[in-house]
Tab-separated table of C-alpha atoms in Angstrom:
chain	number	residue	atom	x	y	z
A	1	UNK	CA	-41.519	13.055	7.515
A	2	UNK	CA	-43.812	11.365	4.973
A	3	UNK	CA	-47.575	11.877	4.595
A	4	UNK	CA	-49.871	9.825	2.392
A	5	UNK	CA	-53.232	10.691	0.929
A	6	UNK	CA	-54.090	7.385	-0.728
A	7	UNK	CA	-53.378	3.682	-0.685
A	8	UNK	CA	-51.476	4.061	-3.984
A	9	UNK	CA	-49.100	6.474	-2.241
A	10	UNK	CA	-48.538	3.928	0.467
A	11	UNK	CA	-47.869	1.325	-2.195
A	12	UNK	CA	-45.403	3.649	-3.917
A	13	UNK	CA	-43.691	4.300	-0.587
A	14	UNK	CA	-43.136	0.614	0.032
A	15	UNK	CA	-41.909	0.187	-3.557
A	16	UNK	CA	-39.336	2.896	-2.918
A	17	UNK	CA	-38.354	1.211	0.343
A	18	UNK	CA	-37.887	-2.060	-1.543
A	19	UNK	CA	-35.647	-0.372	-4.120
A	20	UNK	CA	-33.578	1.233	-1.363
A	21	UNK	CA	-33.336	-2.139	0.335
A	22	UNK	CA	-32.155	-3.850	-2.865
A	23	UNK	CA	-29.600	-1.096	-3.556
A	24	UNK	CA	-28.319	-1.225	0.019
A	25	UNK	CA	-28.075	-5.011	-0.114
A	26	UNK	CA	-26.253	-4.871	-3.450
A	27	UNK	CA	-23.808	-2.287	-2.122
A	28	UNK	CA	-23.266	-4.315	1.021
A	29	UNK	CA	-22.641	-7.492	-0.936
A	30	UNK	CA	-20.217	-5.759	-3.301
A	31	UNK	CA	-18.272	-4.522	-0.295
A	32	UNK	CA	-18.662	-7.797	1.549
A	33	UNK	CA	-17.043	-10.009	-1.070
A	34	UNK	CA	-14.021	-9.930	1.198
A	35	UNK	CA	-14.420	-10.713	4.875
A	36	UNK	CA	-12.243	-11.293	7.901
A	37	UNK	CA	-13.408	-14.872	8.500
A	38	UNK	CA	-12.983	-16.198	4.958
A	39	UNK	CA	-10.556	-18.976	6.003
A	40	UNK	CA	-11.995	-19.638	9.471
A	41	UNK	CA	-12.983	-23.206	8.564
A	42	UNK	CA	-10.565	-23.990	5.709
A	43	UNK	CA	-7.289	-22.535	7.066
A	44	UNK	CA	-7.950	-21.131	10.542
A	45	UNK	CA	-4.283	-20.591	11.424
A	46	UNK	CA	-3.305	-18.677	8.281
A	47	UNK	CA	-2.793	-15.341	10.053
A	48	UNK	CA	-0.497	-16.929	12.629
A	49	UNK	CA	1.469	-18.789	9.951
A	50	UNK	CA	2.025	-15.570	7.999
A	51	UNK	CA	2.886	-13.565	11.095
A	52	UNK	CA	5.463	-16.123	12.250
A	53	UNK	CA	7.101	-16.174	8.827
A	54	UNK	CA	7.273	-12.373	8.700
A	55	UNK	CA	8.791	-12.287	12.193
A	56	UNK	CA	11.404	-14.816	11.126
A	57	UNK	CA	12.247	-12.685	8.092
A	58	UNK	CA	12.478	-9.525	10.214
A	59	UNK	CA	14.967	-11.244	12.510
A	60	UNK	CA	17.516	-11.358	9.682
A	61	UNK	CA	16.423	-8.367	7.578
A	62	UNK	CA	15.154	-5.215	9.282
A	63	UNK	CA	14.053	-3.800	5.915
A	64	UNK	CA	11.731	-6.624	4.991
A	65	UNK	CA	8.604	-5.241	6.670
A	66	UNK	CA	8.682	-2.125	4.517
A	67	UNK	CA	9.494	-4.221	1.458
A	68	UNK	CA	6.505	-6.507	2.007
A	69	UNK	CA	3.988	-3.707	2.484
A	70	UNK	CA	5.342	-2.115	-0.701
A	71	UNK	CA	4.621	-5.319	-2.631
A	72	UNK	CA	0.983	-5.155	-1.532
A	73	UNK	CA	0.798	-1.470	-2.475
A	74	UNK	CA	2.352	-1.934	-5.929
A	75	UNK	CA	0.143	-4.961	-6.543
A	76	UNK	CA	-3.124	-3.252	-5.645
A	77	UNK	CA	-2.538	-0.194	-7.833
A	78	UNK	CA	-2.347	-2.350	-10.979
A	79	UNK	CA	-5.552	-4.247	-11.868
A	80	UNK	CA	-6.439	-4.440	-8.174
A	81	UNK	CA	-5.108	-6.664	-5.375
A	82	UNK	CA	-4.658	-9.843	-7.408
A	83	UNK	CA	-0.983	-10.831	-6.902
A	84	UNK	CA	-0.270	-10.017	-10.551
A	85	UNK	CA	2.980	-8.391	-9.393
A	86	UNK	CA	4.306	-11.778	-8.252
A	87	UNK	CA	4.146	-13.441	-11.679
A	88	UNK	CA	7.452	-14.066	-13.453
A	89	UNK	CA	7.957	-13.643	-17.182
A	90	UNK	CA	6.637	-16.487	-19.315
A	91	UNK	CA	5.632	-17.055	-22.904
A	92	UNK	CA	2.370	-15.201	-22.355
A	93	UNK	CA	3.230	-12.900	-19.436
A	94	UNK	CA	5.307	-9.729	-19.302
A	95	UNK	CA	6.116	-9.487	-15.622
A	96	UNK	CA	5.222	-6.382	-13.645
A	97	UNK	CA	8.508	-6.949	-11.827
A	98	UNK	CA	10.243	-5.443	-14.866
A	99	UNK	CA	8.129	-2.276	-14.940
A	100	UNK	CA	9.881	0.995	-14.128
A	101	UNK	CA	8.580	1.421	-10.559
A	102	UNK	CA	9.490	-2.198	-9.696
A	103	UNK	CA	12.660	-3.134	-11.581
A	104	UNK	CA	15.724	-3.393	-9.331
A	105	UNK	CA	13.566	-1.963	-6.582
A	106	UNK	CA	10.787	-4.225	-5.290
A	107	UNK	CA	12.081	-7.019	-3.100
A	108	UNK	CA	10.867	-9.680	-0.689
A	109	UNK	CA	9.584	-12.102	-3.314
A	110	UNK	CA	11.596	-14.890	-1.700
A	111	UNK	CA	9.913	-14.192	1.636
A	112	UNK	CA	6.494	-14.343	-0.039
A	113	UNK	CA	7.476	-17.734	-1.478
A	114	UNK	CA	8.548	-18.915	1.977
A	115	UNK	CA	5.238	-17.768	3.456
A	116	UNK	CA	3.323	-19.484	0.668
A	117	UNK	CA	5.210	-22.744	1.286
A	118	UNK	CA	4.414	-22.603	4.999
A	119	UNK	CA	0.744	-21.927	4.285
A	120	UNK	CA	0.576	-24.686	1.656
A	121	UNK	CA	2.072	-27.162	4.123
A	122	UNK	CA	-0.843	-26.455	6.441
A	123	UNK	CA	-3.695	-25.806	3.985
A	124	UNK	CA	-2.881	-26.857	0.444
A	125	UNK	CA	-4.565	-24.968	-2.389
A	126	UNK	CA	-6.697	-22.806	-0.114
A	127	UNK	CA	-5.067	-19.405	0.481
A	128	UNK	CA	-4.373	-17.069	-2.423
A	129	UNK	CA	-1.107	-15.247	-2.969
A	130	UNK	CA	-3.067	-11.977	-3.037
A	131	UNK	CA	-4.342	-12.660	0.480
A	132	UNK	CA	-0.841	-13.594	1.613
A	133	UNK	CA	0.380	-10.158	0.483
A	134	UNK	CA	-2.420	-8.481	2.464
A	135	UNK	CA	-1.702	-10.541	5.591
A	136	UNK	CA	2.058	-10.010	5.293
A	137	UNK	CA	1.550	-6.246	5.049
A	138	UNK	CA	-0.486	-6.181	8.264
A	139	UNK	CA	2.025	-8.379	10.087
A	140	UNK	CA	4.910	-6.190	8.897
A	141	UNK	CA	3.289	-3.076	10.337
A	142	UNK	CA	2.091	-4.515	13.635
A	143	UNK	CA	5.390	-6.319	14.319
A	144	UNK	CA	7.235	-3.033	13.782
A	145	UNK	CA	5.241	-1.136	16.403
A	146	UNK	CA	2.392	0.028	14.209
A	147	UNK	CA	-1.338	-0.654	14.327
A	148	UNK	CA	-2.980	-4.023	13.870
A	149	UNK	CA	-6.198	-4.594	11.960
A	150	UNK	CA	-8.430	-7.461	10.900
A	151	UNK	CA	-7.450	-8.187	7.313
A	152	UNK	CA	-10.309	-8.744	4.910
A	153	UNK	CA	-9.747	-11.920	2.903
A	154	UNK	CA	-11.147	-13.848	-0.020
A	155	UNK	CA	-9.121	-12.465	-2.915
A	156	UNK	CA	-8.118	-14.758	-5.741
A	157	UNK	CA	-5.038	-14.608	-7.932
A	158	UNK	CA	-4.867	-13.233	-11.452
A	159	UNK	CA	-4.119	-15.294	-14.530
A	160	UNK	CA	-2.060	-12.531	-16.127
A	161	UNK	CA	0.009	-9.432	-15.424
A	162	UNK	CA	-0.118	-5.833	-16.656
A	163	UNK	CA	3.379	-4.433	-17.096
A	164	UNK	CA	2.084	-1.408	-18.989
A	165	UNK	CA	-0.324	-0.622	-16.180
A	166	UNK	CA	2.487	-0.882	-13.639
A	167	UNK	CA	4.452	1.692	-15.632
A	168	UNK	CA	1.606	4.199	-15.603
A	169	UNK	CA	-0.539	3.561	-12.502
A	170	UNK	CA	1.932	3.279	-9.619
A	171	UNK	CA	2.797	6.627	-7.976
A	172	UNK	CA	6.488	7.476	-8.272
A	173	UNK	CA	8.815	9.328	-5.854
A	174	UNK	CA	9.493	12.191	-8.268
A	175	UNK	CA	5.875	13.037	-9.054
A	176	UNK	CA	4.085	16.117	-7.836
A	177	UNK	CA	1.134	16.047	-5.474
A	178	UNK	CA	-1.435	16.657	-8.229
A	179	UNK	CA	-0.356	13.603	-10.226
A	180	UNK	CA	-0.162	11.358	-7.191
A	181	UNK	CA	-3.564	12.477	-5.954
A	182	UNK	CA	-4.980	11.593	-9.382
A	183	UNK	CA	-3.445	8.123	-9.262
A	184	UNK	CA	-4.971	7.499	-5.832
A	185	UNK	CA	-8.332	8.823	-7.002
A	186	UNK	CA	-8.231	6.513	-10.029
A	187	UNK	CA	-8.344	3.498	-7.699
A	188	UNK	CA	-10.961	4.974	-5.373
A	189	UNK	CA	-8.662	6.317	-2.652
A	190	UNK	CA	-9.045	9.839	-1.275
A	191	UNK	CA	-6.679	12.468	0.119
A	192	UNK	CA	-6.802	11.063	3.642
A	193	UNK	CA	-5.846	7.644	2.251
A	194	UNK	CA	-2.972	9.274	0.352
A	195	UNK	CA	-1.506	10.938	3.444
A	196	UNK	CA	-2.088	7.952	5.722
A	197	UNK	CA	-0.589	5.401	3.311
A	198	UNK	CA	2.377	7.687	2.602
A	199	UNK	CA	3.063	7.291	6.317
A	200	UNK	CA	4.323	3.784	5.504
A	201	UNK	CA	7.550	5.622	4.678
A	202	UNK	CA	8.097	5.764	8.423
A	203	UNK	CA	10.224	2.652	7.912
A	204	UNK	CA	12.330	1.188	5.136
A	205	UNK	CA	14.979	2.525	2.762
A	206	UNK	CA	15.174	4.320	-0.574
A	207	UNK	CA	17.826	4.264	-3.286
A	208	UNK	CA	19.697	7.466	-4.142
A	209	UNK	CA	18.273	7.409	-7.656
A	210	UNK	CA	14.783	8.038	-6.294
A	211	UNK	CA	15.649	11.424	-4.778
A	212	UNK	CA	19.039	12.551	-6.168
A	213	UNK	CA	17.238	15.040	-8.423
A	214	UNK	CA	16.351	16.987	-5.265
A	215	UNK	CA	19.985	17.272	-4.192
A	216	UNK	CA	21.631	18.945	-7.179
A	217	UNK	CA	19.302	19.849	-10.036
A	218	UNK	CA	15.711	20.040	-8.896
A	219	UNK	CA	13.299	20.416	-11.814
A	220	UNK	CA	16.134	21.547	-14.062
A	221	UNK	CA	17.006	24.584	-11.914
A	222	UNK	CA	20.622	23.587	-11.340
A	223	UNK	CA	19.985	23.955	-7.593
A	224	UNK	CA	18.737	21.695	-4.797
A	225	UNK	CA	15.066	21.472	-3.866
A	226	UNK	CA	14.500	24.635	-1.772
A	227	UNK	CA	12.136	22.730	0.536
A	228	UNK	CA	14.986	20.508	1.796
A	229	UNK	CA	16.397	21.286	5.232
A	230	UNK	CA	19.979	22.503	4.607
A	231	UNK	CA	21.573	20.227	7.207
A	232	UNK	CA	19.655	17.232	5.896
A	233	UNK	CA	20.625	18.223	2.347
A	234	UNK	CA	24.313	18.164	3.259
A	235	UNK	CA	23.937	14.720	4.850
A	236	UNK	CA	22.158	13.350	1.806
A	237	UNK	CA	24.756	14.819	-0.563
A	238	UNK	CA	27.433	12.916	1.358
A	239	UNK	CA	25.450	9.688	1.053
A	240	UNK	CA	24.544	10.305	-2.586
A	241	UNK	CA	27.339	12.251	-4.330
A	242	UNK	CA	26.643	13.708	-7.750
A	243	UNK	CA	27.213	11.014	-10.404
A	244	UNK	CA	27.616	8.448	-7.606
A	245	UNK	CA	25.903	5.071	-7.298
A	246	UNK	CA	22.160	5.335	-7.730
A	247	UNK	CA	21.541	2.193	-5.705
A	248	UNK	CA	23.037	3.343	-2.386
A	249	UNK	CA	20.405	3.108	0.337
A	250	UNK	CA	19.347	5.662	2.918
A	251	UNK	CA	16.667	5.583	5.605
A	252	UNK	CA	13.262	6.984	4.671
A	253	UNK	CA	12.898	8.082	8.295
A	254	UNK	CA	16.313	9.053	9.727
A	255	UNK	CA	14.956	9.276	13.274
A	256	UNK	CA	13.479	5.781	13.791
A	257	UNK	CA	14.395	3.879	10.649
A	258	UNK	CA	12.814	0.504	11.468
A	259	UNK	CA	9.920	1.529	13.727
A	260	UNK	CA	6.389	2.210	12.550
A	261	UNK	CA	5.433	5.509	14.190
A	262	UNK	CA	4.361	9.049	13.293
A	263	UNK	CA	7.895	10.490	13.089
A	264	UNK	CA	7.575	10.509	9.298
A	265	UNK	CA	5.138	13.411	9.616
A	266	UNK	CA	7.418	15.294	12.026
A	267	UNK	CA	10.124	14.938	9.400
A	268	UNK	CA	7.898	16.600	6.803
A	269	UNK	CA	7.242	19.522	9.147
A	270	UNK	CA	11.014	19.919	9.569
A	271	UNK	CA	11.610	19.736	5.801
A	272	UNK	CA	13.261	16.343	6.172
A	273	UNK	CA	11.015	14.339	3.890
A	274	UNK	CA	13.315	12.176	1.789
A	275	UNK	CA	11.252	11.851	-1.385
A	276	UNK	CA	9.695	14.686	-3.329
A	277	UNK	CA	6.369	12.853	-3.131
A	278	UNK	CA	6.683	12.869	0.670
A	279	UNK	CA	7.659	16.499	1.219
A	280	UNK	CA	4.994	17.845	-1.122
A	281	UNK	CA	2.316	16.567	1.268
A	282	UNK	CA	3.371	19.336	3.666
A	283	UNK	CA	5.154	21.908	1.516
A	284	UNK	CA	2.551	22.386	-1.205
A	285	UNK	CA	0.955	25.733	-0.388
A	286	UNK	CA	-2.794	25.494	0.166
A	287	UNK	CA	-2.934	21.724	-0.267
A	288	UNK	CA	-5.611	19.848	1.682
A	289	UNK	CA	-2.927	17.368	2.727
A	290	UNK	CA	-1.233	19.880	5.059
A	291	UNK	CA	-3.914	19.801	7.756
A	292	UNK	CA	-3.951	15.999	7.683
A	293	UNK	CA	-0.169	15.918	8.164
A	294	UNK	CA	-0.480	18.357	11.074
A	295	UNK	CA	-3.112	16.156	12.702
A	296	UNK	CA	-0.939	13.055	12.393
A	297	UNK	CA	2.047	14.950	13.857
A	298	UNK	CA	0.178	15.699	17.067
A	299	UNK	CA	-1.889	12.523	17.250
A	300	UNK	CA	-0.188	9.212	16.510
A	301	UNK	CA	-3.377	7.349	17.398
A	302	UNK	CA	-5.260	9.250	14.692
A	303	UNK	CA	-2.547	8.249	12.214
A	304	UNK	CA	-2.701	4.597	13.255
A	305	UNK	CA	-6.502	4.488	12.981
A	306	UNK	CA	-6.446	6.176	9.579
A	307	UNK	CA	-3.604	3.998	8.336
A	308	UNK	CA	-5.391	0.779	9.281
A	309	UNK	CA	-8.599	1.911	7.575
A	310	UNK	CA	-6.726	3.068	4.477
A	311	UNK	CA	-4.951	-0.286	4.238
A	312	UNK	CA	-8.369	-1.966	4.306
A	313	UNK	CA	-9.571	0.473	1.641
A	314	UNK	CA	-6.544	-0.233	-0.535
A	315	UNK	CA	-6.952	-3.979	-0.019
A	316	UNK	CA	-10.466	-3.667	-1.436
A	317	UNK	CA	-9.323	-2.342	-4.818
A	318	UNK	CA	-10.923	-4.544	-7.502
A	319	UNK	CA	-10.286	-7.969	-5.976
A	320	UNK	CA	-10.975	-11.127	-7.930
A	321	UNK	CA	-13.503	-13.157	-5.964
A	322	UNK	CA	-15.810	-16.139	-6.323
A	323	UNK	CA	-14.825	-18.173	-9.370
A	324	UNK	CA	-12.744	-15.420	-10.972
A	325	UNK	CA	-9.008	-16.035	-11.200
A	326	UNK	CA	-7.536	-18.916	-9.240
A	327	UNK	CA	-5.632	-19.819	-6.090
A	328	UNK	CA	-2.070	-20.190	-7.323
A	329	UNK	CA	-0.054	-23.060	-5.926
A	330	UNK	CA	3.168	-21.172	-6.760
A	331	UNK	CA	2.920	-17.396	-6.514
A	332	UNK	CA	5.407	-16.935	-9.375
A	333	UNK	CA	3.329	-18.668	-12.045
A	334	UNK	CA	-0.225	-19.517	-12.990
A	335	UNK	CA	-1.371	-23.049	-12.277
A	336	UNK	CA	-0.557	-25.587	-14.980
A	337	UNK	CA	2.169	-23.479	-16.558
């Protein structure tokens, strides 16, 4: 492939190789700040502790798995996976919990506190709240019948929150595919990540207020969303009457509400996606998401593999590592406050 006519060319070749080597090493190290064995000597049982606590929570609350993975998702999209979402209001902090996408919506903070207590009892001051969110998300999926993956660890916790960022960066249920794709792209996630991670809506619930616009007055037309299956529309209108309670819950996946499987994608094909942001993955003419949805419909294994990889990708969004941030002793507040 290469030919050299002088010793200087050979020297230049090895200089280029050295540069490539340095670049490759730098890239590797930047991606290797997190690793799956981070706590192997300091808190070797952390994964088991988290998994047991999630299982205990699932025993009394079938929704909690979906709620916990949503916390990780909403955390990572704002300043990276740094547990900033968990911070309460204080003199210097405007909590992300009060941002539009989170207020009266995100839940499971008490379970995170319980997990943190259990971890602290075993390994005090070692495991970050950000890593607990990542581990709890994996446990929630695998305990509900979904894939398992080796969680990359080593994140540290933020010293502040970004309520404004939470208001603008987190994808919302009423956004179109173009906007949501842009929000994923802004944090380094691609279209395959978007479709795979949307598949987390295979379990959990949604409040009427997040989709009622589709039932009666879609985009100001005075009519329902034409992409909604008519039978499903009638069912949803019974659950969520016009001018009714916006907080009434309905299953994101009416077929297997608490199981992690690929039925979510079958629902989209049958025009039974609950949220606008879900259905647009399949119903947007010419969108690159359609073929990915079709693949996941016919191949649950492909969905599981993609979902696990996309969760790892999302978990790698701008983590605090090394001496940045801290390991909070209480996930709700910065140390010393």
